[in-house]
mmCIF file with all atom_site columns, C-alpha atoms in Angstrom:
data_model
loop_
_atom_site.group_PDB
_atom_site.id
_atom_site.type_symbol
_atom_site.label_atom_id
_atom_site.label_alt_id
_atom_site.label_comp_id
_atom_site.label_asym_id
_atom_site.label_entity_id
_atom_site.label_seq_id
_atom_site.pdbx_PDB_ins_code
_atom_site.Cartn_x
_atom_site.Cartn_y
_atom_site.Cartn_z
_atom_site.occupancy
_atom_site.B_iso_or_equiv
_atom_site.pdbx_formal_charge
_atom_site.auth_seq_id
_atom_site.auth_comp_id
_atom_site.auth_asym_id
_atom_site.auth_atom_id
_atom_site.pdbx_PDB_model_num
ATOM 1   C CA . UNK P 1 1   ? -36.023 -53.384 34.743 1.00 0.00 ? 286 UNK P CA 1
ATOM 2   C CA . UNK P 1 2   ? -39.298 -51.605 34.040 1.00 0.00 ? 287 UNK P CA 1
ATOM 3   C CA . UNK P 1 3   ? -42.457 -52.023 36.394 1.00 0.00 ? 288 UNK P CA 1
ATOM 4   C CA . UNK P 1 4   ? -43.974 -54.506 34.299 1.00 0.00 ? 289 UNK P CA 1
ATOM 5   C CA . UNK P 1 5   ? -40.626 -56.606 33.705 1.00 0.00 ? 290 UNK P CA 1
ATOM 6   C CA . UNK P 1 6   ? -40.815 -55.991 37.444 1.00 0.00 ? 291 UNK P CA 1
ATOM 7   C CA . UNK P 1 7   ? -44.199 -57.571 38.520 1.00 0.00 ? 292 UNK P CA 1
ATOM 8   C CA . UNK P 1 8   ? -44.012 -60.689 35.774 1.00 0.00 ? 293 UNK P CA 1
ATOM 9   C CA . UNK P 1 9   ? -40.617 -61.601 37.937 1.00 0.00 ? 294 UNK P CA 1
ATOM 10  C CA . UNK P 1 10  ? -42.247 -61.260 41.297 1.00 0.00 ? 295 UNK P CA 1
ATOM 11  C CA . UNK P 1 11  ? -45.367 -63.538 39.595 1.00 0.00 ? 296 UNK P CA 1
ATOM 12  C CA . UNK P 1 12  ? -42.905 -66.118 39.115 1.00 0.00 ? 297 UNK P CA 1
ATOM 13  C CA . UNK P 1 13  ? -42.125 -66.468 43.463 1.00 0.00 ? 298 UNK P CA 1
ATOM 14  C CA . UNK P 1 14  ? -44.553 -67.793 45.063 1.00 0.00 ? 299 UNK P CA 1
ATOM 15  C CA . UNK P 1 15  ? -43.987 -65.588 47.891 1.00 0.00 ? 300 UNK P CA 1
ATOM 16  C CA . UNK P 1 16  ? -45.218 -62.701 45.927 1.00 0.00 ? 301 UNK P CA 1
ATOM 17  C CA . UNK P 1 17  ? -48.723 -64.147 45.502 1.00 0.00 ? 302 UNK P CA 1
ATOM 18  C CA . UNK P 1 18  ? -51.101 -63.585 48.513 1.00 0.00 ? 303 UNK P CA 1
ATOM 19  C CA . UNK P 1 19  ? -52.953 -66.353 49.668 1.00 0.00 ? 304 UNK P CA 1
ATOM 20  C CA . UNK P 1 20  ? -55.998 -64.791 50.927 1.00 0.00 ? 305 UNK P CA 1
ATOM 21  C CA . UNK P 1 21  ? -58.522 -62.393 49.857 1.00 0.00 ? 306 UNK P CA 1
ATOM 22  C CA . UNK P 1 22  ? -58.457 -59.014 51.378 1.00 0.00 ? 307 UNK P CA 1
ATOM 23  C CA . UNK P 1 23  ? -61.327 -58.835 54.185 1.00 0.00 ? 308 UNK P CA 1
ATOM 24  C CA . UNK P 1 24  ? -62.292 -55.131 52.838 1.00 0.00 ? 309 UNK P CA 1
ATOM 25  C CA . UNK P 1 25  ? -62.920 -56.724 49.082 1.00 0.00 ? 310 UNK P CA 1
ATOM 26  C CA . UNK P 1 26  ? -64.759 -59.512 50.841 1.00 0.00 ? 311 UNK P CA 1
ATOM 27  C CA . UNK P 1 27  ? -67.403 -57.622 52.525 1.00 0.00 ? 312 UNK P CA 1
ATOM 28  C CA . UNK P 1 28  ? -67.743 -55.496 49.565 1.00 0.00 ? 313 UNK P CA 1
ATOM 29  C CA . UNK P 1 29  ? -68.296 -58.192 47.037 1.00 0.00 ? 314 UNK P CA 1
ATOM 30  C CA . UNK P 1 30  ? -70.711 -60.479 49.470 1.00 0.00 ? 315 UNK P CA 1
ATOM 31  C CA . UNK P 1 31  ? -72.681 -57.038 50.183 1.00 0.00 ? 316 UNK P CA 1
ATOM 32  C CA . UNK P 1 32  ? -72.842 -55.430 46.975 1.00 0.00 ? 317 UNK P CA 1
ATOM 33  C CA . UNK P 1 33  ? -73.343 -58.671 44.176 1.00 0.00 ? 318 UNK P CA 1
ATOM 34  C CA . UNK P 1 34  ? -75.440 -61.377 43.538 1.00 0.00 ? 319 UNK P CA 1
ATOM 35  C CA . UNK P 1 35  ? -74.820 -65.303 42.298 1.00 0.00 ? 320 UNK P CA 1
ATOM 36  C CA . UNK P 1 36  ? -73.939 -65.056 38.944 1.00 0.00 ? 321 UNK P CA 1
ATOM 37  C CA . UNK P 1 37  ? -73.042 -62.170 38.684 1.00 0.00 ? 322 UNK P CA 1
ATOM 38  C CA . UNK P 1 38  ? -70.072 -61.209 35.991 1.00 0.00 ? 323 UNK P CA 1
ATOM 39  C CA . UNK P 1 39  ? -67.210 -59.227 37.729 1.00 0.00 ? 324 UNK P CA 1
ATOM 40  C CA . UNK P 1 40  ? -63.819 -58.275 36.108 1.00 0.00 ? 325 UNK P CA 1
ATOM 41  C CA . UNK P 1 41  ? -60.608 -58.403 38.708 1.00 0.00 ? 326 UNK P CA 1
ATOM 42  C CA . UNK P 1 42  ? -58.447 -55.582 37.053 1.00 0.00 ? 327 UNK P CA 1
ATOM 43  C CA . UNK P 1 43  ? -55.079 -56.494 37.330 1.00 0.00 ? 328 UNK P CA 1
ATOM 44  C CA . UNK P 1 44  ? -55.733 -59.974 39.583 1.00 0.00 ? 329 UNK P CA 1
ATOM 45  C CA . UNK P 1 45  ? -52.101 -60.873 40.152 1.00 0.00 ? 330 UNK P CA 1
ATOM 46  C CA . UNK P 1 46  ? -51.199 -64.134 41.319 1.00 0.00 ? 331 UNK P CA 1
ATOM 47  C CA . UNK P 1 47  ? -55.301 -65.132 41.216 1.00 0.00 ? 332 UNK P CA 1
ATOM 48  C CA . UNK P 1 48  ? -56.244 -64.609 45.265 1.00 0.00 ? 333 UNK P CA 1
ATOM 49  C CA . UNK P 1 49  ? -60.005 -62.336 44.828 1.00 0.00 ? 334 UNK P CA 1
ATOM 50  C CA . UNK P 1 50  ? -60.857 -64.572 41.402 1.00 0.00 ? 335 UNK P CA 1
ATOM 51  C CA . UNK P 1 51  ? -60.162 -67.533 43.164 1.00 0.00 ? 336 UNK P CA 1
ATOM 52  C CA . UNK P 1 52  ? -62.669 -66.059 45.841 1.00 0.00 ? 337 UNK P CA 1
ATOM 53  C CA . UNK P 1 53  ? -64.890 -64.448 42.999 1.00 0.00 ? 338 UNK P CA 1
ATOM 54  C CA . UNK P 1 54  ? -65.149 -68.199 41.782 1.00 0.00 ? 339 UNK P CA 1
ATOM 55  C CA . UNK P 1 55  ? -65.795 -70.313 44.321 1.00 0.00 ? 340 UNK P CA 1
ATOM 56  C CA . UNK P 1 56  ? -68.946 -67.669 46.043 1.00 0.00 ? 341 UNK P CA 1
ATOM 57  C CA . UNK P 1 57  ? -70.416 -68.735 42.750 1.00 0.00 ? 342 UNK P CA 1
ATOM 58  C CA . UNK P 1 58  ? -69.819 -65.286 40.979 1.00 0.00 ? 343 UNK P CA 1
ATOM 59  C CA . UNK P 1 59  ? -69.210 -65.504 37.166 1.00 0.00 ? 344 UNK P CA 1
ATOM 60  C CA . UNK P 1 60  ? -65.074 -64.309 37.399 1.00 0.00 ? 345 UNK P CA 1
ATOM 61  C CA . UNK P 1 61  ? -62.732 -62.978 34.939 1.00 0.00 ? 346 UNK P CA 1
ATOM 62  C CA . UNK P 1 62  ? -59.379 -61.756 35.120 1.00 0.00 ? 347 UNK P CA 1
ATOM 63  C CA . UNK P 1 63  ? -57.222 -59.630 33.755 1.00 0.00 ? 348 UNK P CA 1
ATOM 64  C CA . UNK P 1 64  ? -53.277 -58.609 34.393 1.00 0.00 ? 349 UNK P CA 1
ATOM 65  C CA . UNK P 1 65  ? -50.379 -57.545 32.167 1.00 0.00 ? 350 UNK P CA 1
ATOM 66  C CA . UNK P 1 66  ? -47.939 -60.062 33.658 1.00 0.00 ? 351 UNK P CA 1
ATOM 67  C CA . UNK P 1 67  ? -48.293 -63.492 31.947 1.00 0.00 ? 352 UNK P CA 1
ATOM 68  C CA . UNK P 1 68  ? -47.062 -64.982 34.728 1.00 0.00 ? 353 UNK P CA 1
ATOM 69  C CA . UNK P 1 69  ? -49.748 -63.202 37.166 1.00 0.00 ? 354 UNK P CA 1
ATOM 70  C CA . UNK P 1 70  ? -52.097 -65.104 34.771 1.00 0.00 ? 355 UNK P CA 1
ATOM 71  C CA . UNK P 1 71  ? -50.009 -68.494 35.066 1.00 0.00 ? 356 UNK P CA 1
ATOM 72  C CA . UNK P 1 72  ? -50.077 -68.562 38.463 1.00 0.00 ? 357 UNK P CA 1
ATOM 73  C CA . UNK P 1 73  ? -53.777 -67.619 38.737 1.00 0.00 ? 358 UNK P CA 1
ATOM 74  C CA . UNK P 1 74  ? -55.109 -70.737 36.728 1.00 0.00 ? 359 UNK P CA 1
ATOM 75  C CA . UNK P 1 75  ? -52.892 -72.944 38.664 1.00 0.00 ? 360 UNK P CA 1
ATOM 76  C CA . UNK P 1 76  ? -54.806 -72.002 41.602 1.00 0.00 ? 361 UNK P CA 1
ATOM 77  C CA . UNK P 1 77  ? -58.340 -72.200 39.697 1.00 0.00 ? 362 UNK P CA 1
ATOM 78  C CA . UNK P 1 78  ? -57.085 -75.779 38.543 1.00 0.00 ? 363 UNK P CA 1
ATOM 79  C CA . UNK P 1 79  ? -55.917 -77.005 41.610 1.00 0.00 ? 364 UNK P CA 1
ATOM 80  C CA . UNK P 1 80  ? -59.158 -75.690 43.434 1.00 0.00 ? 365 UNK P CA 1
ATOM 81  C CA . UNK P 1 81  ? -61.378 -77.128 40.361 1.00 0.00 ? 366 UNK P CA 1
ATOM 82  C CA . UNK P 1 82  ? -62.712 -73.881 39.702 1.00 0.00 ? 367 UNK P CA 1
ATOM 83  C CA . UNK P 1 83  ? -63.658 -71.763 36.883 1.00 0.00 ? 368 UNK P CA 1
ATOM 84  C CA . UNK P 1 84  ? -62.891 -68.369 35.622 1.00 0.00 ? 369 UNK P CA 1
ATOM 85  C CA . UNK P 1 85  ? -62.094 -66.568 32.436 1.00 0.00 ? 370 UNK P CA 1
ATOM 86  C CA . UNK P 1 86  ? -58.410 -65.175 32.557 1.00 0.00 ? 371 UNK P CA 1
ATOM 87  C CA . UNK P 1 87  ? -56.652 -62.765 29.692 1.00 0.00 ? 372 UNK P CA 1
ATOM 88  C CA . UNK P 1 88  ? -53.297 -61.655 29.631 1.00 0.00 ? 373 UNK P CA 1
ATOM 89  C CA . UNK P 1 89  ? -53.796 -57.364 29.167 1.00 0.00 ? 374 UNK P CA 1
ATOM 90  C CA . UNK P 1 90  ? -53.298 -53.978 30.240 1.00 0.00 ? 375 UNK P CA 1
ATOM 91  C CA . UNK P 1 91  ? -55.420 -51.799 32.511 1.00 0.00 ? 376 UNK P CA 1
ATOM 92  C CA . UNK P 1 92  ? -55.732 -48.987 29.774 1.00 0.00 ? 377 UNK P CA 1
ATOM 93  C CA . UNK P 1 93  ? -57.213 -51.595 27.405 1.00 0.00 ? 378 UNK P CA 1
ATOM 94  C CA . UNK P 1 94  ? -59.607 -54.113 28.631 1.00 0.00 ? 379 UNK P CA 1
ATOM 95  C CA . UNK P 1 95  ? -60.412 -56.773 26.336 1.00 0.00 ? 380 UNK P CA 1
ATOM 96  C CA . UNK P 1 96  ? -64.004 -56.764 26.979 1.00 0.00 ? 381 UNK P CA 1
ATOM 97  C CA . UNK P 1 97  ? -66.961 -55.368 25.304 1.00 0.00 ? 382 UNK P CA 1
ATOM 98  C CA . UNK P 1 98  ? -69.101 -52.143 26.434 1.00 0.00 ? 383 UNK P CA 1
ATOM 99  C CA . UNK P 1 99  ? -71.136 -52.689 29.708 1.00 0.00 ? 384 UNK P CA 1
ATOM 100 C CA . UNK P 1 100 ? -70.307 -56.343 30.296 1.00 0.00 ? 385 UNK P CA 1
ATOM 101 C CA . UNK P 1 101 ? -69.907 -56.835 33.626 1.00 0.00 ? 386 UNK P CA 1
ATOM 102 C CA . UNK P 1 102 ? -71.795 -55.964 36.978 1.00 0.00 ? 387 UNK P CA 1
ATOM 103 C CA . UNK P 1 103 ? -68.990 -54.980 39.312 1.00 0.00 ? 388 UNK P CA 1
ATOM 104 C CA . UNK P 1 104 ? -64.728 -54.175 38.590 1.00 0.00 ? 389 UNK P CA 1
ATOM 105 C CA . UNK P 1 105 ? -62.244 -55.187 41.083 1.00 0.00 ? 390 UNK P CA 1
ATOM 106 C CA . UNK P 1 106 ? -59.361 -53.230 40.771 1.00 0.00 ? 391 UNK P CA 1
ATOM 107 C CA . UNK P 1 107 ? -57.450 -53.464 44.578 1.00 0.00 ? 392 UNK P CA 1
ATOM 108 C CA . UNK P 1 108 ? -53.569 -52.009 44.274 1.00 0.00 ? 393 UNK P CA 1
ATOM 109 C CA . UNK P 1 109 ? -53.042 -52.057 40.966 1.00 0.00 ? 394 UNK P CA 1
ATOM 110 C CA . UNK P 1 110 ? -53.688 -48.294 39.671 1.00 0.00 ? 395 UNK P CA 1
ATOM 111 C CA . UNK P 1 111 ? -50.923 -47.047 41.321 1.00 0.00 ? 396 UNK P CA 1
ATOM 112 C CA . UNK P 1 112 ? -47.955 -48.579 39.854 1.00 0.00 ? 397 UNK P CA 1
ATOM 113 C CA . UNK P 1 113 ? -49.033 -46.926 36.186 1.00 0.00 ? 398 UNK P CA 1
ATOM 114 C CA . UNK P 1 114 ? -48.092 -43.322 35.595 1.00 0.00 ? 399 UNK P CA 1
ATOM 115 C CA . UNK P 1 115 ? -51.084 -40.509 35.176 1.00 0.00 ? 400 UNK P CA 1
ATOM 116 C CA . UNK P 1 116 ? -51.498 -40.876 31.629 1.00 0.00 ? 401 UNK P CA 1
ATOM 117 C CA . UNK P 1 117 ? -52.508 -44.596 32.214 1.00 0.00 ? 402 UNK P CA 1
ATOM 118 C CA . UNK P 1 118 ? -54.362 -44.684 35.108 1.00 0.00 ? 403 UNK P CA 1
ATOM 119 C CA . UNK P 1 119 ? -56.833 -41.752 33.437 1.00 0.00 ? 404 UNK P CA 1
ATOM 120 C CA . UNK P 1 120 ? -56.823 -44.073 30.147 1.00 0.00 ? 405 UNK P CA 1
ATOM 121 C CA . UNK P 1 121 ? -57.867 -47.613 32.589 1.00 0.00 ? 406 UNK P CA 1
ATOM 122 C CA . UNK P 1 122 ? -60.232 -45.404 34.766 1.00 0.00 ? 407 UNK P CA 1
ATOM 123 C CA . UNK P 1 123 ? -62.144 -44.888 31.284 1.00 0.00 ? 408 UNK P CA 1
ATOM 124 C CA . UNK P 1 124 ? -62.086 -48.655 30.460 1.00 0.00 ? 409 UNK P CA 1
ATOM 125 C CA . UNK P 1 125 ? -63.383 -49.692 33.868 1.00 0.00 ? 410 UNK P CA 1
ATOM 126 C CA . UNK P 1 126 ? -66.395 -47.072 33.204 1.00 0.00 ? 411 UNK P CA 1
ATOM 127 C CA . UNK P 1 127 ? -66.631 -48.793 29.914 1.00 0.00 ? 412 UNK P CA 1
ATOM 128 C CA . UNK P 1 128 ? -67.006 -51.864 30.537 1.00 0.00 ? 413 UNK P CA 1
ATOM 129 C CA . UNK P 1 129 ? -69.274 -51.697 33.456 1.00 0.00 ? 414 UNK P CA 1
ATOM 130 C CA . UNK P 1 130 ? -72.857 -52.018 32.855 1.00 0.00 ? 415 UNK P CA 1
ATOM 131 C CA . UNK P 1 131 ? -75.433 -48.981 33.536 1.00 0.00 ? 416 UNK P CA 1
ATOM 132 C CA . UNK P 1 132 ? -75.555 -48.332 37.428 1.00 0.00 ? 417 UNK P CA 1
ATOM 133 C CA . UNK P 1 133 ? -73.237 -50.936 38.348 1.00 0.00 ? 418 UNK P CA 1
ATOM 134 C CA . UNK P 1 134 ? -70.317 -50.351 40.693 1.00 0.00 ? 419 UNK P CA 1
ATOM 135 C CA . UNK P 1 135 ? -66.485 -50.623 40.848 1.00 0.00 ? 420 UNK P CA 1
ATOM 136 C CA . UNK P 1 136 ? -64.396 -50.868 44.197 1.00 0.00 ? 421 UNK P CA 1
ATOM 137 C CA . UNK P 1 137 ? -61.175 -49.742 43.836 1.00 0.00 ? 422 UNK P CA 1
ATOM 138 C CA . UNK P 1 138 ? -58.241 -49.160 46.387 1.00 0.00 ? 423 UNK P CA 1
ATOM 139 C CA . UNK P 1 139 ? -55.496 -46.908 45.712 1.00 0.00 ? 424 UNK P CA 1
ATOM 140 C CA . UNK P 1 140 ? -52.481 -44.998 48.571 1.00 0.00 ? 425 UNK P CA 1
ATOM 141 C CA . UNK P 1 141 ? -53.080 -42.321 49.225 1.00 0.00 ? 426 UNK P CA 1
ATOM 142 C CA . UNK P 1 142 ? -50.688 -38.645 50.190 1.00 0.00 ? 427 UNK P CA 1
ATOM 143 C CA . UNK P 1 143 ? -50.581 -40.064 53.973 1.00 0.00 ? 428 UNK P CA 1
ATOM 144 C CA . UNK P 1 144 ? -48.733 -43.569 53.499 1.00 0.00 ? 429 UNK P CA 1
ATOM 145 C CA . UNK P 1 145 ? -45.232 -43.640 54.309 1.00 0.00 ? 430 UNK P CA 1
ATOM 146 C CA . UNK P 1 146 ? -44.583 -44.746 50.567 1.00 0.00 ? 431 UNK P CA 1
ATOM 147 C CA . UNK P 1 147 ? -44.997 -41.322 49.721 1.00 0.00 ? 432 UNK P CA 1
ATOM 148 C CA . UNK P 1 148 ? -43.411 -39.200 52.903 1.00 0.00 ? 433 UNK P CA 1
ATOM 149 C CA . UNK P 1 149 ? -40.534 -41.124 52.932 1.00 0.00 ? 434 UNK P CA 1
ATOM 150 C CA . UNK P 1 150 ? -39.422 -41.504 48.822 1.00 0.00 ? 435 UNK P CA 1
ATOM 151 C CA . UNK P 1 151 ? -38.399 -39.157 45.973 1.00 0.00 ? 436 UNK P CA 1
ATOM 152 C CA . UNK P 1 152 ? -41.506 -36.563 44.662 1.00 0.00 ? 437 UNK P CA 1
ATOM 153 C CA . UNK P 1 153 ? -41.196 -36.920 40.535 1.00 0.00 ? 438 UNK P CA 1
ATOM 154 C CA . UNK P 1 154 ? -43.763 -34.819 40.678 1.00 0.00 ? 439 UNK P CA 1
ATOM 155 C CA . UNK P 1 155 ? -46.911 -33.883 42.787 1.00 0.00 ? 440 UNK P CA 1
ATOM 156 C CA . UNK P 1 156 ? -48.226 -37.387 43.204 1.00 0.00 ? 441 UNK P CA 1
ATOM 157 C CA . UNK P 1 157 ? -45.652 -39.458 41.598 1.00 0.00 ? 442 UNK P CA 1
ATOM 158 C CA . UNK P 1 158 ? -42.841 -40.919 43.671 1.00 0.00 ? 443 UNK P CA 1
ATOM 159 C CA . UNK P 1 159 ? -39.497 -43.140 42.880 1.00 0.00 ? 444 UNK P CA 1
ATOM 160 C CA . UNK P 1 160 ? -39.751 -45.633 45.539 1.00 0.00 ? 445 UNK P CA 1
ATOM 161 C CA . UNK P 1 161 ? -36.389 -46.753 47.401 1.00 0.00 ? 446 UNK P CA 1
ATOM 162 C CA . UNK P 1 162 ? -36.410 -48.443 50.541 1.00 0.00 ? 447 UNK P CA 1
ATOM 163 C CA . UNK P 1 163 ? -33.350 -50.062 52.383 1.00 0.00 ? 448 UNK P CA 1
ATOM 164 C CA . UNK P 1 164 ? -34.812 -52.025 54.453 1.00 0.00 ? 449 UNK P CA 1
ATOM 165 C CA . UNK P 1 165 ? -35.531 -55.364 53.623 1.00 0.00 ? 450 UNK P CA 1
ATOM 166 C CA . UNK P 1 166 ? -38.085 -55.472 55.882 1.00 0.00 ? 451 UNK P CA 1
ATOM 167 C CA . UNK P 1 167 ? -40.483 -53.621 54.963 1.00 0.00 ? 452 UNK P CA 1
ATOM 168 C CA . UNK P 1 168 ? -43.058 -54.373 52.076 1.00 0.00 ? 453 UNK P CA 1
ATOM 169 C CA . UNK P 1 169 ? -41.974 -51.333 50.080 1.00 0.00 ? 454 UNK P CA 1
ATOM 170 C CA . UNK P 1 170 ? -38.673 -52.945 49.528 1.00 0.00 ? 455 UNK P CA 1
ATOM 171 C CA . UNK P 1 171 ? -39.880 -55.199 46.798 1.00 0.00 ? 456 UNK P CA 1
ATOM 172 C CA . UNK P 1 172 ? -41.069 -52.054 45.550 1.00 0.00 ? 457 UNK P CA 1
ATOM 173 C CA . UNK P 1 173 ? -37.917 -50.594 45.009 1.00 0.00 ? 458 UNK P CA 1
ATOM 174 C CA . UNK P 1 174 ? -36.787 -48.717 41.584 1.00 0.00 ? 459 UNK P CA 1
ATOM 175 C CA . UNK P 1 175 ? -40.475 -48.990 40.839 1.00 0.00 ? 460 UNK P CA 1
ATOM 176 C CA . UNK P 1 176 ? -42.537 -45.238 40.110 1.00 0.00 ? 461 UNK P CA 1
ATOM 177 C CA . UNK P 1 177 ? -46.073 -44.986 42.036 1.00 0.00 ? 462 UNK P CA 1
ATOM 178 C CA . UNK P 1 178 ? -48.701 -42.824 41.844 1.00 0.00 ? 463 UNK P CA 1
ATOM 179 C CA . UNK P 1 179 ? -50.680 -41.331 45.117 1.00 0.00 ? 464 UNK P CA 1
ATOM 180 C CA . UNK P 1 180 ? -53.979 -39.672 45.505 1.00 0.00 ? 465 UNK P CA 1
ATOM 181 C CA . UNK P 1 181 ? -55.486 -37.431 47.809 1.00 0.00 ? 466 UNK P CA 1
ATOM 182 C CA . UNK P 1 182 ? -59.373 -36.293 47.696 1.00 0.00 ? 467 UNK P CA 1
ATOM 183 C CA . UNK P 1 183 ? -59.154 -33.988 45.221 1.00 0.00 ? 468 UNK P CA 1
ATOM 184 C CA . UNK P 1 184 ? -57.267 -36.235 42.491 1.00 0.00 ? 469 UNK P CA 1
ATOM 185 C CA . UNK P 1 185 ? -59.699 -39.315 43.450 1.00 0.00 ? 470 UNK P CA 1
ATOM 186 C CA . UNK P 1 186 ? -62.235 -36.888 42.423 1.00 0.00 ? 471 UNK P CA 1
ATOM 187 C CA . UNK P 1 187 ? -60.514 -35.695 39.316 1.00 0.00 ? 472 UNK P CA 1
ATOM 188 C CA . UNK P 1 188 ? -59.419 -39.036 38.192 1.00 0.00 ? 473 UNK P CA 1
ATOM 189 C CA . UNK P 1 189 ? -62.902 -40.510 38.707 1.00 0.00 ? 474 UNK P CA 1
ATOM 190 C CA . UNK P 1 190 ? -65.168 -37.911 37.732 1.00 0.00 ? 475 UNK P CA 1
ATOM 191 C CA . UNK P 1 191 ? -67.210 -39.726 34.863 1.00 0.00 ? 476 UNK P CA 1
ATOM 192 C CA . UNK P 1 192 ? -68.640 -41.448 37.348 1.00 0.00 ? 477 UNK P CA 1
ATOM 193 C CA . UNK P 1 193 ? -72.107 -40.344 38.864 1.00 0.00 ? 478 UNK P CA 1
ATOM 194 C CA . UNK P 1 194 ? -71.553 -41.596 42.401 1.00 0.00 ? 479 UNK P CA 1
ATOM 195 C CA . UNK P 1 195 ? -67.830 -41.400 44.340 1.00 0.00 ? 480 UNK P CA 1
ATOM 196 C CA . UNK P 1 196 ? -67.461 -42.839 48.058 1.00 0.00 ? 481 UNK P CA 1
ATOM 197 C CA . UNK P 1 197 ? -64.410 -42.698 49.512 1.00 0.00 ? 482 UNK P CA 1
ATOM 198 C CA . UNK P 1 198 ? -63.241 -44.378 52.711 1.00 0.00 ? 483 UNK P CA 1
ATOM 199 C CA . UNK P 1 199 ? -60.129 -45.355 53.793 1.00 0.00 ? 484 UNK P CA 1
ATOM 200 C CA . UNK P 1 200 ? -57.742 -47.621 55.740 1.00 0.00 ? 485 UNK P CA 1
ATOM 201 C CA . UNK P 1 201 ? -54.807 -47.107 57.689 1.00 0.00 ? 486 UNK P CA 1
ATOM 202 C CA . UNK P 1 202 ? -52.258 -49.729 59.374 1.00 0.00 ? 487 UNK P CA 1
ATOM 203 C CA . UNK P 1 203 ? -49.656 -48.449 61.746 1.00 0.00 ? 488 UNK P CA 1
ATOM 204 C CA . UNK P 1 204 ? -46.372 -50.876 62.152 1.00 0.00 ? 489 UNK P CA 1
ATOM 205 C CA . UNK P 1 205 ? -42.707 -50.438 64.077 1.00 0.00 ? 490 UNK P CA 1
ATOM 206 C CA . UNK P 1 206 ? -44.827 -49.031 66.856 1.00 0.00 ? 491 UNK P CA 1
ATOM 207 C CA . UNK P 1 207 ? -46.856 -46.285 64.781 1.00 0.00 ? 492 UNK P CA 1
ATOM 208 C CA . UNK P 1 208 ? -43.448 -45.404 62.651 1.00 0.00 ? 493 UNK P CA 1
ATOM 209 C CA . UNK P 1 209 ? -44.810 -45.963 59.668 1.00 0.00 ? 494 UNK P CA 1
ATOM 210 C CA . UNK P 1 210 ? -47.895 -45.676 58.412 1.00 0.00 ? 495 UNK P CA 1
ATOM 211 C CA . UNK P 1 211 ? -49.336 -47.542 54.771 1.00 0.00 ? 496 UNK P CA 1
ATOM 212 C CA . UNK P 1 212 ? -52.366 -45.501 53.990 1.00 0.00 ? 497 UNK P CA 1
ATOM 213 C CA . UNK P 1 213 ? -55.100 -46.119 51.118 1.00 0.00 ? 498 UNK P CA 1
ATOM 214 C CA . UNK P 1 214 ? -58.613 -44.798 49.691 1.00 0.00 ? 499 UNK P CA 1
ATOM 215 C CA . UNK P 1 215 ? -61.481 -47.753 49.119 1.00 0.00 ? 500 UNK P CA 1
ATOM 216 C CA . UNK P 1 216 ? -63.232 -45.990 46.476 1.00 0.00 ? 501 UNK P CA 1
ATOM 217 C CA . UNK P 1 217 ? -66.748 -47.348 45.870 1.00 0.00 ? 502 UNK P CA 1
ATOM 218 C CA . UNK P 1 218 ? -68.044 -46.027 41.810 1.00 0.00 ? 503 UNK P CA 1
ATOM 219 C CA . UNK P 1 219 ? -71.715 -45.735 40.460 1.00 0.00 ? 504 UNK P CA 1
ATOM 220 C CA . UNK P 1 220 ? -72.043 -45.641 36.781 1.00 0.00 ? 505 UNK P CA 1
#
């Protein structure tokens, strides 16, 4: 079972489709945008930042290869009586005009594509966002136990397998992710005339492991 195969399975259980908005996205989006404004959730999942997007009056659209990601997102619009514009796609091809929207979401999702994608949907994001407007995007980074503790297929690609059910990487398992340090958020990112980089670290099993990621704030 590929990755994609993969995610439209875990669409299909409920208890692989977050509830809640991320506070991190929250404060970003309520900071940085306006009513009305048009922004894209790359790869949205089971619906939990459009369904936010939608209801703090932002105009919302989402996008994620998993028909069943897209499925379970309009059920939640529906039941919530709220509107957004939803298409079944890739990251690496974004069915949206040149400089459409204001701000791109894209929160865990660039990782589980190899190299050659994520450079080809880091090129669509700067695409489709308008002059001067801004992406937020969170990726892992070298530091999370992901990476320390699984296969290297090469410098920042790793085969993840995890035995115990506990842990959140254990859904992961058989699936190939891609990590980042500074340098490669820089590399991958470049276009881009303004690169922040923060990041955000949660310690579990009293500090024994460690999940790690960049919140990368883009200018156009």
């Amino acid at each position: 079972m590929n990755t994609q195969e993969k995610w439209h399975e875990m669409h299909s259980q409920k208890r692989h489709q977050p509830r809640y908005p991320s506070a991190d996205l929250v404060s970003f989006v309520l900071k940085n945008f306006k009513k009305n404004d048009q922004i894209l959730d790359l790869g949205c999942g089971g619906g939990r930042h459009v369904k936010f997007l939608a209801e703090n009056d932002f105009l919302a659209y989402g996008v994620d290869y998993s028909a069943n990601g897209i499925k379970a997102t309009q059920e939640i619009l529906d039941f919530h009586k709220l509107k957004a514009e939803l298409k079944v796609a890739s990251v690496d091809d974004i069915p949206y005009e040149n400089e459409k929207f204001d701000g791109v979401l894209c929160y865990g999702v660039l990782l589980y594509n190899s190299k050659e994608v994520i450079e080809k949907a880091v090129k669509e994001i700067y695409r489709v966002l308008k002059k001067d407007a801004i992406a937020y995007v969170v990726v892992r980074s070298i530091k999370d136990y992901r990476y320390l503790n699984n296969e290297k297929i090469s410098k920042y690609e790793v085969l993840i397998k995890e035995n115990n059910d506990s842990r959140s990487a254990f859904e992961e398992n058989g699936m190939k992710m891609y990590f980042f340090d500074k340098d490669e958020v820089k590399r991958v990112f470049s276009d881009f005339k303004q690169i922040e980089i923060n990041h955000m670290e949660m310690s579990l099993e009293n500090g024994a492991i460690c999940n790690h990621s960049y919140l990368i704030v883009l200018k156009k």
